[in-house]
Amino acid sequence: MGGIIKKIGRILRKSLRYLAYALGFYAVLIAIIVWRSGDDEYQGQLHENVVNDITELNPIPMTRIMAPRSVDEIVAAIQTSSGPVSIGGGRYSMGGQTAIDNGLQIDMRDYDQVVSFRPEYHEVTVQSGISWRELQEYIDPHDLSVKIMQTYANFSVGGSLSVNVHGRYIGHGPVISSVKSIQLVLADGTVTDASPEENQELFYSAIGGYGGIGVITEVTLELAKNEKVGRRTETMPITEYGKHFAENVRDNDQVVFHNADIYPPDFEELRDVSWYITDEPLTIEDRIIATDDNYFLLPKMVKFSNSSSFGKWVRSSIIDPIYYSSDRVAWRNWEASYDVRELGEEDRSKMTWVLQEYFIPVENFDTFVPKMRAIFKEHEVDVVNVSIRHALPDPGSYLAWARKEVFAFVVYHSQGTTNQDKEEVATWTRAMIDAIISEDGAYYLPYQPHATVKQFRAAYPNADKYFAVKHAVDPDNRFQNKLWEKYYPSKKSQIREYLDSLDGYKKGEEQTFLTLPEWYLVFNPNEYADFLERGNNPSDFPFFSSIDEYWALYDRVNVLVDDLYPANFEYQTMLWVIGVSTTAEFVAKGAYENTIGRFTRWTASEDTPEDFLIQEAHRAYGDLIFVEPWYKFPFWDYVQRAWGDTPFFGANFIRKLERKVLATLEFGFKSTYAKIIGFGAQTAFEGSDGLVTMHIVADADSLPAIDPRIRVLRDFGEGDLIVTLPRWGGFTEIMPKLAASGVEFVEISGNDEILITTVEDQVLALRPDKARFLFKSMVISPVGKKRSVYVVRIEDLKEALNSLNTRNITLEHVFDF
Ligand SMILES: Cc1cc2nc3c(=O)[nH]c(=O)nc-3n(C[C@H](O)[C@H](O)[C@H](O)COP(=O)(O)OP(=O)(O)OC[C@H]3O[C@@H](n4cnc5c(N)ncnc54)[C@H](O)[C@@H]3O)c2cc1C
């Protein structure tokens, strides 16, 4: 007996030594992983035609993007296509206004010529894709300027009319008041003119109509004189601004540009920056800002001043006083030719800069300011700047944001890019919109469409007039984008509103990709269980290749999502936690099984009951993790069974004992680790109700027979159903059954693409229909099989899943989000 105990002691000591070696090896391995990260070549491509905007918050995959150079090409594009059409100008709107999933985008930027120019009448007709900057260069030699435009000159004329922009001009309102006429291509391909005198309904709905009425192809604009302007600035308490503006600015026909910047974080003081017509000598000789101007310093100053209360103080107390201390005299065209590059072009994957704008009737200025200040403070909004502008009433556009004379509050803020960050911004934006509605104001539509449908209706009371025109000229709703998807009253927008109102419905699309390495840790234990059940020696399992495969998958999915989606820190952290702990586990197990394990197996004539118990545990574990989080596995039961259910003595005693000890160490450790993780960690399983919500088209009555786990949340009629399915393994079981029953998939968890994997013989190179192949992944066991990873558009998922059966391809998994 004493000898046996000594032997056990020796084995344990040896095991500990191996564990120490393993940990050393593991440290080296991690270094190698970090070093090789990103080496893997990415063979697939996700979206060919992704439209995004300057915030990088809104990637939208389109079926096709075409860039016309003539009206005929625009007409042909509309008439020869079916499905939704979106229109893109400069793409500086910030909430998907230029795109719709799987639509055709007409990118107007190459449709950019001057059609006719009558300088003596201060009038020009342009193709709508021309930018203000290009137009400025054309008219500047004739001492003419654009009459009304934004602060920056990068925007297209068509995009500017479609949002009915304003600038810093005094004595004017929205851009519509400088538009003499437009030419439009309608949904049926008709080319028509519209002006305040002709086709007024089209004129007043297309301008400010966000691409919903038709394509604005030509625009005739009234121009202004290019004059010398001199800058004057002064600071004052915000409470004095209304009086100051009324007395010194509003009716002063010498003021060309005016804005007032309110200083964060207190919003108690502001700086009036006005440009007056002057005869004084120029301090800036350039007539227009040079296109190769260097914008190195300004973005850095903006970033610094936004970084902390100290930064904000430095801006208001040091930077601005110095910046505004010198006199400036420049041409009007110079002051109107700023480039958005001055806002910075840096990486926006983690933090981005966003605009919002609120319009308040002038008489309500003083009551709105405290409400705005309170919302910023309560929600700790990272405001970079709030700039006040002024606009006279709109002459009649149906979606007018200036129904009366208004002040505009242009809010520039930073925000994170995670779903949670977006939710937080949505919350305070809705609070601001409530505040502005309580003051009879409006908010601006080119920004993120956080407003509820009710808020939109309250801020735009004439929306029905607009919708009536749209319905008449675009009965099939061809012209779509993310804005109208939400607010144009259709079944689609009702469904959208309902889905958006569901708590936690929207999951980041990147998660379908990022779950792949996580799922590998479900596939791998099952491969291990299969391997053991086939009577293999556990020491022969390729633990080290398994580690490599996990990190290879991690690299590959990161290459896929890196440029396309905002960073998902929560998920990345989780992948690192499980990756590192799995690496540690497999290194230790690999080292152990290849030494002690191999030795004890050599001493045994056959598998012991303990071997079978461990086998059983791994099979049970493999089964459980398809449907439950891993930490719910009863590891401790197997420790107890190793000592209780199998006799202590018996044939192949060395192996028996060693397996008992192994089961105790492995399952004992995992039992403790599982308790810790289960208690506190936020894995992908947690914080979810275990359900996937999706929009399908199906016969509601047929669903229980397909699978009783399908629940109908809401029936929108004509087959449009919102349903829930169980997540994980249950999801993969039910999806092919739905597809086989002819059910159409429209949207899953707010997304339109999803990952699937198949497993097939290496020799077979069969592929499912409509699925885009991304890469292959190794199947450790059985040898000779290959896992293929595909991305599929949700609308093609039915076809893709159905094609698997006909081609004898085994579906391994559908990766919910
Ligand atoms: C840095 C920055 C500063 C801004 N400053 C101002 C400002 O000072 N004042 C202001 O009012 N706004 C401002 N905006 C907001 C706004 O996005 C722009 O005024 C305008 O939308 C940009 O024009 P665009 O060519 O980029 O339009 P896009 O973003 O391309 O399009 C805007 C909308 O117009 C539609 N559209 C585009 N072209 C056509 C066409 N030819 N026919 C029909 N529909 C079309 C699109 O479908 C979309 O719905 C600013 C935005 C940014 C990013």
PDB file of N, CA and C in Angstrom, residues 495-554:
ATOM      1  N   ILE A 495     -43.762  47.535 -39.330  1.00  0.00           N
ATOM      2  CA  ILE A 495     -42.973  46.396 -38.823  1.00  0.00           C
ATOM      3  C   ILE A 495     -41.650  46.901 -38.256  1.00  0.00           C
ATOM      4  N   ARG A 496     -41.060  47.872 -38.977  1.00  0.00           N
ATOM      5  CA  ARG A 496     -39.794  48.446 -38.513  1.00  0.00           C
ATOM      6  C   ARG A 496     -39.961  49.036 -37.120  1.00  0.00           C
ATOM      7  N   GLU A 497     -41.031  49.816 -36.977  1.00  0.00           N
ATOM      8  CA  GLU A 497     -41.258  50.487 -35.690  1.00  0.00           C
ATOM      9  C   GLU A 497     -41.452  49.446 -34.582  1.00  0.00           C
ATOM     10  N   TYR A 498     -42.210  48.416 -34.900  1.00  0.00           N
ATOM     11  CA  TYR A 498     -42.457  47.377 -33.898  1.00  0.00           C
ATOM     12  C   TYR A 498     -41.146  46.694 -33.496  1.00  0.00           C
ATOM     13  N   LEU A 499     -40.356  46.307 -34.508  1.00  0.00           N
ATOM     14  CA  LEU A 499     -39.100  45.604 -34.202  1.00  0.00           C
ATOM     15  C   LEU A 499     -38.157  46.494 -33.404  1.00  0.00           C
ATOM     16  N   ASP A 500     -38.095  47.775 -33.807  1.00  0.00           N
ATOM     17  CA  ASP A 500     -37.192  48.680 -33.089  1.00  0.00           C
ATOM     18  C   ASP A 500     -37.633  48.893 -31.650  1.00  0.00           C
ATOM     19  N   SER A 501     -38.933  48.672 -31.398  1.00  0.00           N
ATOM     20  CA  SER A 501     -39.405  48.900 -30.031  1.00  0.00           C
ATOM     21  C   SER A 501     -39.130  47.683 -29.132  1.00  0.00           C
ATOM     22  N   LEU A 502     -38.731  46.556 -29.728  1.00  0.00           N
ATOM     23  CA  LEU A 502     -38.480  45.368 -28.907  1.00  0.00           C
ATOM     24  C   LEU A 502     -37.126  45.485 -28.217  1.00  0.00           C
ATOM     25  N   ASP A 503     -37.150  45.301 -26.936  1.00  0.00           N
ATOM     26  CA  ASP A 503     -35.912  45.406 -26.151  1.00  0.00           C
ATOM     27  C   ASP A 503     -34.888  44.362 -26.590  1.00  0.00           C
ATOM     28  N   GLY A 504     -33.693  44.812 -26.931  1.00  0.00           N
ATOM     29  CA  GLY A 504     -32.625  43.872 -27.254  1.00  0.00           C
ATOM     30  C   GLY A 504     -32.802  43.148 -28.575  1.00  0.00           C
ATOM     31  N   TYR A 505     -33.728  43.625 -29.437  1.00  0.00           N
ATOM     32  CA  TYR A 505     -33.953  42.925 -30.711  1.00  0.00           C
ATOM     33  C   TYR A 505     -32.716  42.993 -31.605  1.00  0.00           C
ATOM     34  N   LYS A 506     -32.192  44.191 -31.737  1.00  0.00           N
ATOM     35  CA  LYS A 506     -31.096  44.381 -32.688  1.00  0.00           C
ATOM     36  C   LYS A 506     -29.789  43.879 -32.098  1.00  0.00           C
ATOM     37  N   LYS A 507     -29.182  42.948 -32.798  1.00  0.00           N
ATOM     38  CA  LYS A 507     -27.850  42.478 -32.391  1.00  0.00           C
ATOM     39  C   LYS A 507     -26.867  42.939 -33.469  1.00  0.00           C
ATOM     40  N   GLY A 508     -25.644  43.210 -33.070  1.00  0.00           N
ATOM     41  CA  GLY A 508     -24.633  43.640 -34.043  1.00  0.00           C
ATOM     42  C   GLY A 508     -24.422  42.533 -35.084  1.00  0.00           C
ATOM     43  N   GLU A 509     -24.419  42.918 -36.364  1.00  0.00           N
ATOM     44  CA  GLU A 509     -24.256  41.897 -37.406  1.00  0.00           C
ATOM     45  C   GLU A 509     -22.907  41.210 -37.310  1.00  0.00           C
ATOM     46  N   GLU A 510     -21.918  41.949 -36.763  1.00  0.00           N
ATOM     47  CA  GLU A 510     -20.586  41.358 -36.649  1.00  0.00           C
ATOM     48  C   GLU A 510     -20.616  40.123 -35.747  1.00  0.00           C
ATOM     49  N   GLN A 511     -21.645  40.033 -34.890  1.00  0.00           N
ATOM     50  CA  GLN A 511     -21.665  38.917 -33.939  1.00  0.00           C
ATOM     51  C   GLN A 511     -21.868  37.563 -34.615  1.00  0.00           C
ATOM     52  N   THR A 512     -22.536  37.568 -35.789  1.00  0.00           N
ATOM     53  CA  THR A 512     -22.684  36.282 -36.477  1.00  0.00           C
ATOM     54  C   THR A 512     -21.297  35.760 -36.874  1.00  0.00           C
ATOM     55  N   PHE A 513     -20.372  36.671 -37.169  1.00  0.00           N
ATOM     56  CA  PHE A 513     -19.007  36.263 -37.525  1.00  0.00           C
ATOM     57  C   PHE A 513     -18.206  35.923 -36.273  1.00  0.00           C
ATOM     58  N   LEU A 514     -18.335  36.812 -35.272  1.00  0.00           N
ATOM     59  CA  LEU A 514     -17.504  36.632 -34.072  1.00  0.00           C
ATOM     60  C   LEU A 514     -17.904  35.398 -33.270  1.00  0.00           C
ATOM     61  N   THR A 515     -19.134  34.899 -33.490  1.00  0.00           N
ATOM     62  CA  THR A 515     -19.515  33.691 -32.744  1.00  0.00           C
ATOM     63  C   THR A 515     -18.814  32.449 -33.295  1.00  0.00           C
ATOM     64  N   LEU A 516     -18.188  32.573 -34.480  1.00  0.00           N
ATOM     65  CA  LEU A 516     -17.577  31.375 -35.066  1.00  0.00           C
ATOM     66  C   LEU A 516     -16.485  30.779 -34.178  1.00  0.00           C
ATOM     67  N   PRO A 517     -15.476  31.559 -33.732  1.00  0.00           N
ATOM     68  CA  PRO A 517     -14.487  30.945 -32.841  1.00  0.00           C
ATOM     69  C   PRO A 517     -15.126  30.427 -31.557  1.00  0.00           C
ATOM     70  N   GLU A 518     -16.127  31.152 -31.069  1.00  0.00           N
ATOM     71  CA  GLU A 518     -16.798  30.710 -29.852  1.00  0.00           C
ATOM     72  C   GLU A 518     -17.461  29.349 -30.096  1.00  0.00           C
ATOM     73  N   TRP A 519     -18.105  29.222 -31.253  1.00  0.00           N
ATOM     74  CA  TRP A 519     -18.752  27.950 -31.571  1.00  0.00           C
ATOM     75  C   TRP A 519     -17.735  26.852 -31.824  1.00  0.00           C
ATOM     76  N   TYR A 520     -16.548  27.241 -32.237  1.00  0.00           N
ATOM     77  CA  TYR A 520     -15.518  26.214 -32.422  1.00  0.00           C
ATOM     78  C   TYR A 520     -15.295  25.469 -31.105  1.00  0.00           C
ATOM     79  N   LEU A 521     -15.491  26.192 -30.009  1.00  0.00           N
ATOM     80  CA  LEU A 521     -15.315  25.553 -28.702  1.00  0.00           C
ATOM     81  C   LEU A 521     -16.533  24.724 -28.311  1.00  0.00           C
ATOM     82  N   VAL A 522     -17.508  24.678 -29.199  1.00  0.00           N
ATOM     83  CA  VAL A 522     -18.594  23.713 -29.063  1.00  0.00           C
ATOM     84  C   VAL A 522     -18.305  22.533 -29.993  1.00  0.00           C
ATOM     85  N   PHE A 523     -17.872  22.864 -31.215  1.00  0.00           N
ATOM     86  CA  PHE A 523     -17.595  21.791 -32.169  1.00  0.00           C
ATOM     87  C   PHE A 523     -16.445  20.910 -31.676  1.00  0.00           C
ATOM     88  N   ASN A 524     -15.400  21.559 -31.161  1.00  0.00           N
ATOM     89  CA  ASN A 524     -14.199  20.809 -30.795  1.00  0.00           C
ATOM     90  C   ASN A 524     -14.453  19.773 -29.687  1.00  0.00           C
ATOM     91  N   PRO A 525     -15.141  20.125 -28.601  1.00  0.00           N
ATOM     92  CA  PRO A 525     -15.417  19.098 -27.579  1.00  0.00           C
ATOM     93  C   PRO A 525     -16.236  17.939 -28.145  1.00  0.00           C
ATOM     94  N   ASN A 526     -17.112  18.237 -29.104  1.00  0.00           N
ATOM     95  CA  ASN A 526     -17.877  17.153 -29.714  1.00  0.00           C
ATOM     96  C   ASN A 526     -16.983  16.266 -30.559  1.00  0.00           C
ATOM     97  N   GLU A 527     -16.035  16.906 -31.246  1.00  0.00           N
ATOM     98  CA  GLU A 527     -15.076  16.111 -32.017  1.00  0.00           C
ATOM     99  C   GLU A 527     -14.253  15.238 -31.061  1.00  0.00           C
ATOM    100  N   TYR A 528     -13.928  15.793 -29.910  1.00  0.00           N
ATOM    101  CA  TYR A 528     -13.157  15.054 -28.908  1.00  0.00           C
ATOM    102  C   TYR A 528     -13.971  13.863 -28.386  1.00  0.00           C
ATOM    103  N   ALA A 529     -15.272  14.129 -28.113  1.00  0.00           N
ATOM    104  CA  ALA A 529     -16.139  13.049 -27.614  1.00  0.00           C
ATOM    105  C   ALA A 529     -16.258  11.951 -28.676  1.00  0.00           C
ATOM    106  N   ASP A 530     -16.461  12.339 -29.936  1.00  0.00           N
ATOM    107  CA  ASP A 530     -16.521  11.344 -31.033  1.00  0.00           C
ATOM    108  C   ASP A 530     -15.238  10.525 -31.070  1.00  0.00           C
ATOM    109  N   PHE A 531     -14.156  11.251 -30.940  1.00  0.00           N
ATOM    110  CA  PHE A 531     -12.817  10.643 -31.022  1.00  0.00           C
ATOM    111  C   PHE A 531     -12.649   9.577 -29.934  1.00  0.00           C
ATOM    112  N   LEU A 532     -13.080   9.917 -28.711  1.00  0.00           N
ATOM    113  CA  LEU A 532     -12.956   8.961 -27.604  1.00  0.00           C
ATOM    114  C   LEU A 532     -13.899   7.777 -27.812  1.00  0.00           C
ATOM    115  N   GLU A 533     -15.113   8.084 -28.270  1.00  0.00           N
ATOM    116  CA  GLU A 533     -16.098   7.006 -28.445  1.00  0.00           C
ATOM    117  C   GLU A 533     -15.656   5.988 -29.492  1.00  0.00           C
ATOM    118  N   ARG A 534     -14.838   6.444 -30.421  1.00  0.00           N
ATOM    119  CA  ARG A 534     -14.354   5.491 -31.432  1.00  0.00           C
ATOM    120  C   ARG A 534     -13.193   4.632 -30.908  1.00  0.00           C
ATOM    121  N   GLY A 535     -12.915   4.759 -29.586  1.00  0.00           N
ATOM    122  CA  GLY A 535     -11.900   3.918 -28.959  1.00  0.00           C
ATOM    123  C   GLY A 535     -10.481   4.420 -29.141  1.00  0.00           C
ATOM    124  N   ASN A 536     -10.336   5.668 -29.587  1.00  0.00           N
ATOM    125  CA  ASN A 536      -8.983   6.211 -29.763  1.00  0.00           C
ATOM    126  C   ASN A 536      -8.319   6.496 -28.423  1.00  0.00           C
ATOM    127  N   ASN A 537      -7.031   6.543 -28.479  1.00  0.00           N
ATOM    128  CA  ASN A 537      -6.253   6.918 -27.309  1.00  0.00           C
ATOM    129  C   ASN A 537      -6.356   8.432 -27.117  1.00  0.00           C
ATOM    130  N   PRO A 538      -6.848   8.900 -25.964  1.00  0.00           N
ATOM    131  CA  PRO A 538      -6.970  10.354 -25.747  1.00  0.00           C
ATOM    132  C   PRO A 538      -5.662  11.089 -26.006  1.00  0.00           C
ATOM    133  N   SER A 539      -4.540  10.398 -25.804  1.00  0.00           N
ATOM    134  CA  SER A 539      -3.242  11.053 -26.008  1.00  0.00           C
ATOM    135  C   SER A 539      -3.014  11.413 -27.473  1.00  0.00           C
ATOM    136  N   ASP A 540      -3.783  10.759 -28.384  1.00  0.00           N
ATOM    137  CA  ASP A 540      -3.578  11.031 -29.810  1.00  0.00           C
ATOM    138  C   ASP A 540      -4.396  12.222 -30.311  1.00  0.00           C
ATOM    139  N   PHE A 541      -5.239  12.757 -29.441  1.00  0.00           N
ATOM    140  CA  PHE A 541      -6.072  13.887 -29.914  1.00  0.00           C
ATOM    141  C   PHE A 541      -5.179  15.100 -30.184  1.00  0.00           C
ATOM    142  N   PRO A 542      -5.405  15.773 -31.324  1.00  0.00           N
ATOM    143  CA  PRO A 542      -4.509  16.900 -31.674  1.00  0.00           C
ATOM    144  C   PRO A 542      -4.850  18.182 -30.906  1.00  0.00           C
ATOM    145  N   PHE A 543      -4.453  18.205 -29.642  1.00  0.00           N
ATOM    146  CA  PHE A 543      -4.768  19.384 -28.814  1.00  0.00           C
ATOM    147  C   PHE A 543      -4.132  20.656 -29.360  1.00  0.00           C
ATOM    148  N   PHE A 544      -2.879  20.533 -29.825  1.00  0.00           N
ATOM    149  CA  PHE A 544      -2.171  21.753 -30.243  1.00  0.00           C
ATOM    150  C   PHE A 544      -2.749  22.295 -31.549  1.00  0.00           C
ATOM    151  N   SER A 545      -3.159  21.382 -32.453  1.00  0.00           N
ATOM    152  CA  SER A 545      -3.807  21.859 -33.685  1.00  0.00           C
ATOM    153  C   SER A 545      -5.133  22.534 -33.362  1.00  0.00           C
ATOM    154  N   SER A 546      -5.788  22.044 -32.306  1.00  0.00           N
ATOM    155  CA  SER A 546      -7.067  22.656 -31.923  1.00  0.00           C
ATOM    156  C   SER A 546      -6.856  24.101 -31.490  1.00  0.00           C
ATOM    157  N   ILE A 547      -5.766  24.327 -30.761  1.00  0.00           N
ATOM    158  CA  ILE A 547      -5.466  25.699 -30.330  1.00  0.00           C
ATOM    159  C   ILE A 547      -5.243  26.568 -31.558  1.00  0.00           C
ATOM    160  N   ASP A 548      -4.450  26.035 -32.481  1.00  0.00           N
ATOM    161  CA  ASP A 548      -4.131  26.804 -33.680  1.00  0.00           C
ATOM    162  C   ASP A 548      -5.406  27.129 -34.446  1.00  0.00           C
ATOM    163  N   GLU A 549      -6.329  26.169 -34.502  1.00  0.00           N
ATOM    164  CA  GLU A 549      -7.547  26.377 -35.262  1.00  0.00           C
ATOM    165  C   GLU A 549      -8.408  27.473 -34.626  1.00  0.00           C
ATOM    166  N   TYR A 550      -8.467  27.469 -33.300  1.00  0.00           N
ATOM    167  CA  TYR A 550      -9.254  28.506 -32.632  1.00  0.00           C
ATOM    168  C   TYR A 550      -8.729  29.889 -33.023  1.00  0.00           C
ATOM    169  N   TRP A 551      -7.411  30.065 -32.925  1.00  0.00           N
ATOM    170  CA  TRP A 551      -6.853  31.407 -33.184  1.00  0.00           C
ATOM    171  C   TRP A 551      -6.877  31.739 -34.669  1.00  0.00           C
ATOM    172  N   ALA A 552      -6.795  30.709 -35.512  1.00  0.00           N
ATOM    173  CA  ALA A 552      -6.906  30.965 -36.957  1.00  0.00           C
ATOM    174  C   ALA A 552      -8.308  31.503 -37.268  1.00  0.00           C
ATOM    175  N   LEU A 553      -9.313  30.892 -36.644  1.00  0.00           N
ATOM    176  CA  LEU A 553     -10.687  31.367 -36.869  1.00  0.00           C
ATOM    177  C   LEU A 553     -10.869  32.772 -36.304  1.00  0.00           C
ATOM    178  N   TYR A 554     -10.268  32.987 -35.159  1.00  0.00           N
ATOM    179  CA  TYR A 554     -10.350  34.314 -34.538  1.00  0.00           C
ATOM    180  C   TYR A 554      -9.773  35.379 -35.487  1.00  0.00           C
TER     181      TYR A 554
END
